[in-house]
Coordinates of C-alpha atoms and ligand atoms in Angstrom, one line a residue:
Chain A
M111 CA 25.7 8.0 26.2
A112 CA 26.9 4.4 27.2
G113 CA 24.2 1.8 26.3
N114 CA 24.1 -1.7 27.7
R115 CA 23.4 -5.0 26.0
F116 CA 19.5 -4.6 26.7
N117 CA 19.1 -1.7 24.2
A118 CA 21.8 -2.7 21.9
N119 CA 24.5 -0.4 23.3
Q120 CA 22.5 2.6 21.8
D121 CA 23.2 6.1 22.9
H122 CA 19.6 7.5 22.6
G123 CA 19.0 10.5 24.8
V124 CA 15.5 12.1 25.5
G125 CA 12.7 11.2 23.1
V126 CA 9.0 11.7 22.9
G127 CA 6.0 9.4 22.1
L128 CA 5.0 10.0 18.4
R129 CA 1.5 11.0 18.3
I130 CA -0.7 11.8 15.3
P131 CA -1.6 15.4 16.0
H132 CA 2.0 16.2 16.1
Y133 CA 2.9 14.8 12.6
D134 CA 2.2 18.3 10.7
H135 CA 4.6 20.3 13.3
I136 CA 7.3 17.4 13.1
F137 CA 7.4 17.6 9.4
R138 CA 7.2 21.2 9.2
E139 CA 9.7 22.2 11.9
K140 CA 12.0 19.2 12.1
P141 CA 12.4 19.5 15.8
A142 CA 15.8 18.1 17.2
V143 CA 14.3 15.4 19.0
D144 CA 16.8 12.7 19.6
W145 CA 14.2 9.8 18.8
F146 CA 10.5 8.8 18.8
E147 CA 8.9 6.0 20.4
I148 CA 6.1 4.4 18.4
I149 CA 3.3 2.3 19.5
S150 CA 3.9 -0.8 17.6
E151 CA 0.2 -1.7 17.1
N152 CA -0.7 1.7 15.4
Y153 CA 1.7 0.6 12.6
M154 CA 1.0 -3.3 12.3
V155 CA -1.5 -2.6 9.6
D156 CA -1.3 -3.4 5.9
G157 CA -0.8 0.2 4.1
G158 CA -2.2 3.6 4.2
R159 CA -1.4 6.8 5.9
P160 CA 0.1 5.1 9.1
L161 CA 3.0 3.5 7.4
A162 CA 3.5 6.2 4.9
M163 CA 3.7 8.7 8.1
L164 CA 6.2 6.2 9.8
D165 CA 8.3 5.9 6.7
R166 CA 8.7 9.7 6.6
I167 CA 9.6 10.0 10.3
M168 CA 12.2 7.4 9.8
E169 CA 13.8 9.3 7.0
Q170 CA 15.0 11.8 9.7
Y171 CA 14.6 10.2 13.0
R172 CA 15.5 7.0 14.9
V173 CA 12.4 5.3 16.3
V174 CA 12.1 2.5 18.9
Q175 CA 9.0 0.4 19.1
H176 CA 6.8 0.1 22.3
G177 CA 3.9 -2.3 22.1
V178 CA 0.7 -2.3 24.5
S179 CA -0.8 -5.9 23.7
M180 CA 2.0 -8.5 24.0
Y181 CA 0.6 -9.6 27.3
F182 CA 3.6 -11.5 28.7
G183 CA 1.9 -12.4 31.7
S184 CA -1.2 -13.8 30.0
A185 CA -1.3 -17.5 31.0
Q186 CA -1.9 -18.9 27.7
A187 CA 0.2 -19.5 24.5
A188 CA 1.3 -16.5 22.6
D189 CA -0.6 -15.4 19.4
L190 CA 1.5 -16.2 16.6
E191 CA -0.2 -14.2 14.0
H192 CA 0.6 -11.2 16.4
L193 CA 4.2 -12.2 16.6
R194 CA 4.8 -12.4 12.9
K195 CA 3.2 -9.1 12.2
L196 CA 5.3 -7.5 15.0
K197 CA 8.4 -8.9 13.3
R198 CA 7.5 -7.6 10.0
L199 CA 7.4 -4.1 11.8
V200 CA 10.7 -4.8 13.5
K201 CA 12.2 -5.4 10.4
R202 CA 10.8 -2.2 8.9
T203 CA 11.8 0.2 11.7
G204 CA 15.0 -1.4 12.6
T205 CA 14.4 -0.6 16.2
P206 CA 17.4 -1.6 18.3
W207 CA 15.3 -2.8 21.1
L208 CA 11.6 -3.3 21.7
S209 CA 9.4 -2.8 24.8
D210 CA 6.0 -4.1 26.2
H211 CA 4.4 -4.4 29.7
L212 CA 4.9 -6.6 32.5
C213 CA 1.3 -7.4 32.7
W214 CA -1.6 -9.7 31.2
G215 CA -5.0 -8.8 29.5
S216 CA -6.2 -11.5 27.3
V217 CA -7.8 -15.0 27.8
D218 CA -8.7 -17.4 25.3
G219 CA -7.9 -15.0 22.7
T220 CA -10.2 -12.3 23.9
Y221 CA -8.5 -9.1 24.6
S222 CA -9.2 -6.6 27.4
H223 CA -7.1 -3.8 25.7
D224 CA -5.9 -2.9 29.2
L225 CA -2.6 -3.3 31.1
L226 CA -4.0 -5.8 34.1
P227 CA -1.4 -6.2 37.1
L228 CA -0.1 -9.9 37.5
P229 CA -0.2 -11.5 40.9
Y230 CA 3.3 -11.5 42.2
T231 CA 3.7 -15.3 42.7
W232 CA 6.1 -17.8 41.7
E233 CA 3.8 -19.3 39.2
A234 CA 3.6 -16.1 37.3
V235 CA 7.4 -15.5 37.5
E236 CA 7.9 -18.8 35.8
K237 CA 5.2 -18.4 33.2
T238 CA 6.0 -14.7 32.3
A239 CA 9.7 -15.0 32.1
A240 CA 9.2 -18.1 29.7
R241 CA 6.9 -15.9 27.5
I242 CA 9.6 -13.2 27.5
R243 CA 12.2 -15.5 26.3
E244 CA 10.0 -16.9 23.6
V245 CA 9.1 -13.5 22.3
Q246 CA 12.8 -12.5 22.6
D247 CA 14.0 -15.6 20.6
F248 CA 11.3 -15.0 18.0
L249 CA 12.1 -11.3 17.6
E250 CA 15.8 -11.4 17.5
I251 CA 16.3 -8.4 19.3
P252 CA 16.6 -7.1 22.9
V253 CA 13.2 -7.1 24.8
A254 CA 12.5 -4.7 27.8
V255 CA 9.4 -5.1 30.0
E256 CA 7.8 -2.2 31.5
N257 CA 6.4 -1.9 34.9
V258 CA 2.9 -1.0 34.9
S259 CA 0.6 1.1 37.3
S260 CA -1.9 -0.8 39.1
Y261 CA -5.1 0.0 41.2
A262 CA -5.6 -3.5 42.6
A263 CA -3.5 -6.2 44.7
Y264 CA -4.0 -9.9 44.6
T265 CA -4.7 -11.9 47.7
Q266 CA -2.3 -14.6 46.2
S267 CA 0.8 -12.4 46.0
E268 CA 3.8 -13.9 47.5
M269 CA 6.3 -11.0 46.9
T270 CA 6.6 -7.3 46.4
E271 CA 6.2 -5.8 42.9
W272 CA 10.1 -5.1 42.7
E273 CA 11.0 -8.4 43.8
F274 CA 8.7 -9.8 41.3
L275 CA 10.4 -7.7 38.5
N276 CA 13.8 -8.9 39.7
E277 CA 12.8 -12.6 39.5
V278 CA 11.1 -12.3 36.0
V279 CA 13.9 -10.2 34.3
E280 CA 16.6 -12.4 35.7
R281 CA 14.8 -15.7 34.6
A282 CA 14.1 -14.2 31.0
D283 CA 17.3 -12.5 30.9
C284 CA 15.7 -9.4 29.5
G285 CA 15.9 -5.6 30.0
I286 CA 13.8 -3.2 32.0
L287 CA 11.8 -0.1 30.7
L288 CA 11.6 1.5 34.1
D289 CA 8.6 3.7 34.3
V290 CA 9.1 6.0 37.2
N291 CA 5.8 7.6 36.9
N292 CA 3.9 4.2 37.2
I293 CA 6.2 3.4 40.4
Y294 CA 4.9 6.6 41.8
V295 CA 1.1 6.0 40.9
S296 CA 1.3 2.3 42.3
S297 CA 3.3 3.5 45.6
V298 CA 0.4 5.8 46.4
N299 CA -2.3 3.0 45.4
H300 CA -0.6 0.3 47.4
D301 CA 1.3 2.2 50.2
F302 CA 4.8 1.5 49.6
D303 CA 8.0 3.6 49.6
P304 CA 8.7 4.4 45.7
M305 CA 12.3 5.2 46.5
E306 CA 12.6 1.5 47.9
Y307 CA 11.4 0.3 44.6
V308 CA 13.8 2.4 42.5
N309 CA 16.6 1.2 44.8
A310 CA 15.9 -2.4 44.4
V311 CA 15.7 -2.5 40.4
P312 CA 18.6 -4.1 38.9
A313 CA 20.3 -1.2 37.3
E314 CA 22.3 -3.0 34.8
R315 CA 19.2 -4.4 33.1
V316 CA 17.4 -1.0 32.6
A317 CA 17.3 -0.5 28.9
Q318 CA 15.0 2.7 28.9
M319 CA 12.9 4.8 31.2
H320 CA 9.4 6.3 30.9
I321 CA 8.2 9.6 32.6
A322 CA 4.7 10.8 32.4
G323 CA 2.1 12.7 34.3
H324 CA -1.1 11.3 35.7
S325 CA -4.3 12.1 37.2
K326 CA -5.4 12.2 40.7
Y327 CA -8.6 11.0 42.3
E328 CA -9.8 11.1 45.8
K329 CA -9.0 7.5 46.5
Y330 CA -6.7 6.3 44.1
I331 CA -4.3 7.7 41.1
L332 CA -4.9 6.7 37.6
D333 CA -2.1 6.7 35.2
T334 CA -3.7 8.8 32.4
H335 CA -0.5 10.4 30.8
D336 CA -2.5 13.7 30.4
H337 CA -0.5 16.0 32.9
P338 CA 3.2 17.6 33.1
V339 CA 5.6 15.3 35.2
I340 CA 5.1 16.1 39.1
D341 CA 8.2 16.7 41.4
P342 CA 8.0 13.5 43.3
V343 CA 8.5 11.7 40.1
W344 CA 11.3 13.8 38.9
A345 CA 12.9 12.6 42.2
L346 CA 12.3 9.2 41.5
Y347 CA 13.9 9.6 38.1
A348 CA 16.9 11.3 39.4
R349 CA 17.7 8.4 41.7
A350 CA 17.1 5.8 38.9
V351 CA 19.4 7.9 36.6
D352 CA 22.0 8.1 39.4
R353 CA 21.9 4.4 39.7
C354 CA 21.5 3.3 36.2
G355 CA 23.9 5.9 34.6
P356 CA 22.4 7.9 31.6
T357 CA 19.6 5.8 30.0
P358 CA 17.4 6.5 27.0
T359 CA 14.5 8.5 28.3
L360 CA 11.0 8.9 27.0
L361 CA 8.2 11.3 28.1
E362 CA 4.6 9.8 27.4
W363 CA 1.7 12.1 26.8
D364 CA -1.3 10.2 25.4
D365 CA -4.3 12.2 26.4
R366 CA -5.3 15.7 26.2
I367 CA -2.3 16.1 23.9
P368 CA -0.9 19.6 24.1
S369 CA 1.3 21.3 21.3
F370 CA 4.5 19.5 20.2
D371 CA 6.8 22.3 21.9
E372 CA 5.0 21.8 25.3
V373 CA 5.6 18.2 25.3
W374 CA 9.0 18.6 23.8
A375 CA 9.8 21.3 26.6
E376 CA 8.5 18.8 29.3
A377 CA 10.7 16.0 28.0
R378 CA 13.9 18.0 27.9
K379 CA 13.6 18.7 31.6
A380 CA 15.3 15.0 31.6
E381 CA 18.3 16.3 29.9
R382 CA 20.1 18.1 32.9
Y383 CA 19.7 14.8 34.7
L384 CA 21.1 12.8 32.1
V385 CA 24.0 15.4 31.6
A386 CA 24.9 15.2 35.3
A387 CA 24.8 11.6 35.4
Q388 CA 27.3 11.5 32.3
E389 CA 29.6 13.9 34.0
V390 CA 29.8 11.7 37.1
G391 CA 30.3 8.8 34.9
A392 CA 33.3 10.6 33.1
R393 CA 35.0 11.3 36.3
Chain B
M265 CA -8.0 -18.3 47.2
S266 CA -4.5 -19.5 47.3
G267 CA -4.8 -22.6 45.3
M268 CA -6.3 -20.8 42.4
S269 CA -4.0 -21.1 39.1
L270 CA -2.9 -18.2 37.1
E271 CA -5.0 -19.1 34.2
T272 CA -8.2 -19.6 36.3
M273 CA -7.5 -16.2 38.1
Q274 CA -7.2 -14.5 34.8
R275 CA -10.1 -16.0 33.3
R276 CA -12.5 -15.0 36.5
M277 CA -11.1 -11.7 36.5
L278 CA -11.5 -11.0 32.7
A279 CA -15.1 -12.3 32.9
A280 CA -15.8 -9.7 35.9
V281 CA -14.0 -6.7 34.3
M282 CA -16.0 -7.6 30.8
Q283 CA -19.4 -7.4 32.7
P284 CA -21.6 -4.5 31.4
L285 CA -21.8 -1.7 33.8
T286 CA -25.1 -0.7 35.7
P287 CA -26.7 2.5 34.0
E288 CA -25.1 4.7 36.8
D289 CA -21.5 3.2 35.3
T290 CA -20.7 1.2 38.4
M291 CA -19.8 -2.6 38.6
R292 CA -22.9 -4.7 39.0
E293 CA -23.8 -6.3 42.4
R294 CA -24.2 -9.5 41.1
N295 CA -22.9 -11.3 37.7
E296 CA -24.9 -13.4 35.2
A297 CA -24.5 -16.6 37.1
G298 CA -26.1 -14.9 40.4
E299 CA -22.7 -14.6 42.4
R300 CA -22.3 -11.5 44.6
M301 CA -19.7 -9.5 42.8
A302 CA -18.3 -8.6 46.1
D303 CA -17.6 -12.5 46.9
V304 CA -16.0 -12.9 43.3
A305 CA -13.6 -9.8 43.8
A306 CA -12.5 -11.2 47.3
E307 CA -11.6 -14.4 45.7
F308 CA -8.4 -12.8 44.2
V309 CA -8.2 -9.2 44.7
A310 CA -7.0 -7.7 48.2
P311 CA -8.6 -4.6 49.7
N312 CA -6.9 -1.8 51.4
D313 CA -7.6 0.9 53.7
R314 CA -9.3 3.1 51.1
L315 CA -10.6 0.6 48.6
T316 CA -12.7 -2.5 49.0
A317 CA -11.8 -5.7 46.7
F318 CA -15.1 -4.9 45.0
E319 CA -14.2 -1.3 44.4
R320 CA -10.7 -2.0 43.0
L321 CA -12.1 -4.3 40.7
E322 CA -14.8 -1.9 39.6
I323 CA -12.1 0.6 38.6
Y324 CA -10.8 -2.0 35.9
N325 CA -14.6 -2.9 34.8
R326 CA -15.1 0.7 34.3
Q327 CA -11.8 1.2 32.3
Y328 CA -12.8 -1.6 30.1
W329 CA -16.0 -0.1 29.1
F330 CA -15.1 3.4 28.7
R331 CA -12.1 2.3 26.5
L332 CA -14.1 0.1 24.3
L333 CA -17.1 2.2 23.9
G334 CA -14.7 5.1 23.2
A335 CA -12.9 3.2 20.5
L336 CA -16.1 2.0 18.8
G337 CA -17.6 5.5 19.2
E338 CA -14.4 6.9 17.3
D339 CA -15.0 4.5 14.5
F340 CA -18.7 5.2 14.1
P341 CA -19.1 8.7 15.1
A342 CA -21.8 9.5 12.4
L343 CA -23.9 6.2 13.7
R344 CA -23.7 7.5 17.2
R345 CA -25.0 10.8 15.9
V346 CA -27.9 9.2 14.0
L347 CA -28.8 7.2 16.9
G348 CA -28.1 9.4 19.8
S349 CA -25.5 8.5 22.3
R350 CA -28.0 6.6 24.4
R351 CA -29.2 4.3 21.9
F352 CA -25.4 4.0 20.5
D353 CA -24.2 2.9 23.8
A354 CA -27.0 0.4 24.3
L355 CA -26.2 -1.0 20.9
A356 CA -22.3 -1.0 21.5
V357 CA -22.7 -2.6 25.0
A358 CA -24.9 -5.4 23.5
Y359 CA -22.8 -5.9 20.3
L360 CA -19.5 -6.1 22.4
K361 CA -21.0 -8.6 24.8
E362 CA -21.5 -10.9 21.9
H363 CA -18.5 -9.9 20.0
P364 CA -15.7 -8.8 22.7
S365 CA -12.5 -7.9 21.1
R366 CA -10.7 -11.1 19.3
S367 CA -7.7 -9.1 18.0
F368 CA -4.7 -7.5 19.5
T369 CA -5.7 -4.1 18.1
L370 CA -8.7 -2.1 18.7
R371 CA -8.7 -1.3 14.8
N372 CA -10.7 -4.3 14.3
L373 CA -13.3 -3.8 17.1
G374 CA -16.1 -2.9 14.8
R375 CA -15.4 -5.7 12.2
E376 CA -18.8 -7.4 13.0
L377 CA -20.9 -4.6 13.9
V378 CA -22.7 -4.4 10.6
G379 CA -23.7 -8.1 10.6
W380 CA -24.6 -7.8 14.0
M381 CA -26.8 -4.8 13.5
R382 CA -28.8 -6.8 10.6
K383 CA -29.7 -9.4 13.2
H384 CA -30.6 -6.8 16.0
P385 CA -32.8 -4.1 14.4
E386 CA -34.4 -3.6 17.9
Y387 CA -31.2 -1.6 18.5
L388 CA -31.3 0.7 15.4
G389 CA -34.0 3.3 16.4
R390 CA -36.7 4.5 14.0
R391 CA -34.3 4.8 11.0
K392 CA -33.1 1.2 10.9
R393 CA -32.0 1.3 7.1
L394 CA -30.3 4.5 7.3
A395 CA -28.4 3.4 10.5
L396 CA -27.3 0.5 8.8
D397 CA -26.0 2.3 5.6
V398 CA -24.2 4.9 7.8
A399 CA -22.4 2.0 9.7
R400 CA -21.6 0.3 6.4
V401 CA -20.0 3.4 5.2
E402 CA -18.0 4.1 8.4
W403 CA -16.7 0.7 8.5
A404 CA -15.7 1.0 4.7
C405 CA -13.7 4.0 5.6
V406 CA -11.9 1.9 8.5
E407 CA -10.9 -0.8 6.0
A408 CA -10.0 1.6 3.3
F409 CA -7.9 3.7 5.6
D410 CA -5.2 1.1 6.3
N411 CA -5.7 -2.0 4.0
G412 CA -2.8 -2.8 1.9
E413 CA -2.0 -1.3 -1.6
L414 CA -1.7 -4.1 -4.4
A415 CA 0.3 -3.4 -7.5
P416 CA -2.3 -2.1 -10.1
L417 CA -2.6 -3.4 -13.5
T418 CA -0.3 -1.8 -16.1
A419 CA -1.8 -0.1 -19.2
E420 CA -0.3 -2.8 -21.0
E421 CA -2.1 -5.6 -18.9
I422 CA -5.3 -3.8 -19.3
G423 CA -4.6 -3.7 -23.1
D424 CA -4.4 -7.6 -23.0
L425 CA -7.5 -8.2 -21.2
H426 CA -10.1 -10.7 -22.8
G427 CA -13.4 -12.3 -22.0
G428 CA -11.8 -15.0 -19.9
S429 CA -9.3 -12.8 -17.8
R430 CA -9.7 -12.8 -14.3
L431 CA -8.9 -9.7 -12.2
G432 CA -8.4 -8.8 -8.6
L433 CA -9.7 -5.6 -6.8
Q434 CA -7.3 -3.2 -5.1
A435 CA -7.4 -4.3 -1.2
H436 CA -8.6 -0.8 0.1
L437 CA -11.4 -0.5 -2.3
Q438 CA -14.8 -1.0 -0.6
L439 CA -17.9 -1.4 -2.8
L440 CA -21.3 -0.6 -1.4
E441 CA -24.8 -0.7 -2.4
L442 CA -26.9 1.4 -0.1
D443 CA -30.5 2.5 0.3
F444 CA -29.6 5.9 1.3
P445 CA -27.1 8.3 -0.1
A446 CA -25.2 7.8 3.1
D447 CA -22.0 9.0 2.1
D448 CA -23.4 12.5 2.1
V449 CA -24.9 11.7 5.6
V450 CA -21.6 10.5 7.0
L451 CA -19.6 13.4 5.5
E452 CA -22.1 15.8 6.9
L453 CA -22.0 14.4 10.3
H454 CA -18.3 13.7 10.5
Q455 CA -18.2 17.6 9.7
R456 CA -20.3 18.4 12.8
E457 CA -18.3 16.1 14.7
R458 CA -15.1 18.0 13.7
K459 CA -16.9 21.2 14.4
G460 CA -17.8 20.2 18.0
A461 CA -14.3 19.0 18.5
S462 CA -12.5 22.2 17.6
E463 CA -15.3 24.2 19.6
G464 CA -15.0 22.1 22.6
G465 CA -11.2 21.9 22.4
A466 CA -9.0 19.4 21.4
R467 CA -10.5 16.5 23.0
P468 CA -14.2 15.8 22.0
E469 CA -15.9 14.5 25.2
M470 CA -18.2 11.6 24.7
G471 CA -21.0 13.6 26.1
E472 CA -24.6 12.9 25.9
M473 CA -26.2 13.7 22.5
K474 CA -29.8 13.4 21.1
P475 CA -30.3 11.7 17.7
E476 CA -29.3 14.3 15.0
A477 CA -32.2 15.7 12.8
L478 CA -31.7 14.6 9.4
D479 CA -33.3 15.3 6.1
V480 CA -32.6 12.5 3.8
E481 CA -34.6 10.5 1.4
R482 CA -34.4 7.0 0.3
R483 CA -32.5 6.7 -2.8
R484 CA -30.6 3.6 -4.1
T485 CA -26.7 4.6 -4.3
W486 CA -23.6 2.6 -5.3
L487 CA -20.5 3.8 -3.7
A488 CA -16.8 3.0 -3.6
V489 CA -14.8 4.3 -0.8
H490 CA -11.2 4.0 -1.7
R491 CA -7.6 5.5 -0.8
A492 CA -5.6 7.8 -2.9
D493 CA -2.1 9.2 -1.7
G494 CA -3.1 8.3 1.8
S495 CA -6.4 10.1 1.8
L496 CA -9.8 8.5 1.8
Y497 CA -12.6 9.5 -1.1
Y498 CA -16.1 8.3 -1.7
R499 CA -16.9 7.9 -5.3
R500 CA -20.5 7.4 -6.6
I501 CA -20.6 4.7 -9.2
T502 CA -23.3 3.3 -11.2
K503 CA -25.2 0.3 -10.7
E504 CA -23.5 -1.3 -13.6
E505 CA -20.2 -0.6 -12.6
Y506 CA -20.9 -1.8 -9.0
Q507 CA -22.3 -5.2 -10.2
T508 CA -19.4 -5.7 -12.6
L509 CA -16.8 -4.8 -9.9
T510 CA -18.3 -7.0 -7.3
A511 CA -18.7 -9.8 -9.8
L512 CA -14.9 -9.3 -10.7
G513 CA -14.3 -9.6 -6.9
R514 CA -16.1 -13.0 -6.5
G515 CA -13.6 -14.3 -9.2
L516 CA -15.7 -14.3 -12.2
G517 CA -14.0 -13.9 -15.7
L518 CA -14.3 -10.7 -17.3
G519 CA -16.8 -11.6 -19.7
E520 CA -19.2 -13.1 -17.2
A521 CA -18.7 -10.1 -14.9
L522 CA -19.7 -7.7 -17.7
G523 CA -22.7 -10.0 -18.1
A524 CA -23.6 -9.6 -14.5
G525 CA -22.8 -5.8 -14.8
F526 CA -25.2 -5.1 -17.3
R527 CA -28.0 -7.2 -15.9
R528 CA -31.1 -5.3 -15.8
S529 CA -29.4 -2.3 -17.4
R530 CA -30.8 0.8 -19.2
I531 CA -27.4 1.0 -21.1
G532 CA -28.3 -0.3 -24.5
P533 CA -25.9 -2.6 -26.3
A534 CA -24.9 0.1 -28.6
E535 CA -23.7 2.2 -25.8
R536 CA -21.8 -0.3 -23.9
P537 CA -18.4 -0.5 -25.5
A538 CA -18.1 3.5 -24.8
A539 CA -19.2 2.9 -21.2
L540 CA -16.9 0.3 -21.0
Q541 CA -14.0 2.3 -22.2
E542 CA -14.8 5.1 -19.6
W543 CA -14.9 2.6 -16.7
F544 CA -11.7 1.1 -17.5
A545 CA -10.2 4.6 -17.9
H546 CA -11.4 5.5 -14.2
W547 CA -10.6 2.3 -12.7
A548 CA -7.2 2.0 -14.1
G549 CA -6.5 5.8 -13.1
L550 CA -7.6 4.9 -9.5
S551 CA -5.4 1.7 -9.2
W552 CA -8.6 -0.3 -8.4
L553 CA -7.7 -3.4 -10.7
T554 CA -5.0 -5.7 -10.0
K555 CA -3.9 -9.1 -10.6
P556 CA -6.3 -12.0 -9.3
E557 CA -5.5 -13.1 -5.8
I558 CA -3.2 -16.4 -5.9
E559 CA -4.5 -19.0 -3.7
E560 CA -2.4 -18.8 -0.7
R561 CA 0.1 -21.9 -0.2
A562 CA -0.8 -23.6 3.0
Ligands
FE2_878 FE1 4.9 3.8 30.4

């Protein structure tokens, strides 16, 4: 699988998110998963079972780090202690690239632990891009930013979400972790055409993709990662793969976690899209 | 509000998101400054044809509290059962208002809880001391679970110890002096928690729960919570062991630490050498003794 400079030219295929309830199954059955995505924060500890389990996983599998608390869009200076701990983990895992979200979530060192959407303003473009560059320089590996799902829009916004994404990644010269489920969720919550979003993404910068399920409420959709992937999301994924070529793809399943086999079977549905894209690329 | 800077907007929004919910788990009508939340939301959130600015902000307000209360409940399941879910939630909200998360990881969310509980007995229900002990044991578990692992002293190094030797304690070792045998209470309640989880499916819902009936009497208990091969263990220790180990942890030399350890001890001077030999054999076997912490270079 052809990579690009945003995923260090790696050939990762379909992976799944590493989750604690699946450890035993993975060690026992050694499923033929191409790679695991790990949540960095779960392993940014000093010792104990988390790191021991990670080391065991790394004996057999490639892992890629995904973070949830970098908050590239928080307006204040980066937390240096956090960055140092993250870099220590990067050295341990040898992750070829690393992702976190295009969002904010902390003020004055107080953390919301949520992925709060940014206003799509030029000020946010500049500040966020500068922060991504800073993090990328510090970690010395490619960084990809993930589009989040959102339930609120801002009165200040001056552009669409995909325009904002384009401006940020261009200025930061970073990769994109394209989450097609998040695009779908936001398109319903904000009444836009998700295909228009997918078509506007700078394909050459997509380092990785996320697919996931979600929960539907009466007036909005919540991105809960607790269901199988729905057909409209597969359609977005197909289009994204069509545009970007075969891309490392990961299924997220964070809540009401079913058996490993069920998660893996759902993830493998992505393979046929990747194979098809590869065949097109080979012609 | 087009003139609002990104930082001001984020400060405004985070304050709104972190405001406690109403008893019905909705966003409050007014914030603590008396401003109408509908007006605050309208400053930066745009409505759509299905949701007002207030309702959109409320989604994040609710998510914040559900996530943080859930995380605290996961770290302190036995405390939640001792207090009952209502009292636990009231305690958690009051605690998190004073001590919101100051760390990139939720792992540290409960770090100040025990200290806060000491200052706020009004939240601890009828069995205040038991609640405090249970919280201390559960926090010790969090620390022991993923704290670092320092190189233990070798047998040779232990053989060379003398009265002036300074020792360090293993980073995951947590030492507690308790009013109740709270380790037994926590074990029992964690078992009930697991049972509830397996009967209710893979995911224990954070449903309403009355305070648990517990038959436990006060008894001074000295406890070590530590890790071996990745698993957590409780180990009851003697008062003398506790006093010696905590004195070593404070940086006292071995001779002084033993003096502190045998204070008000019923172990007579003649029996002490044998007791000491036994302790050191246990402590060394569990890798509890390390080199003293070296002052970190600035
Ligand atoms: Fe995602």
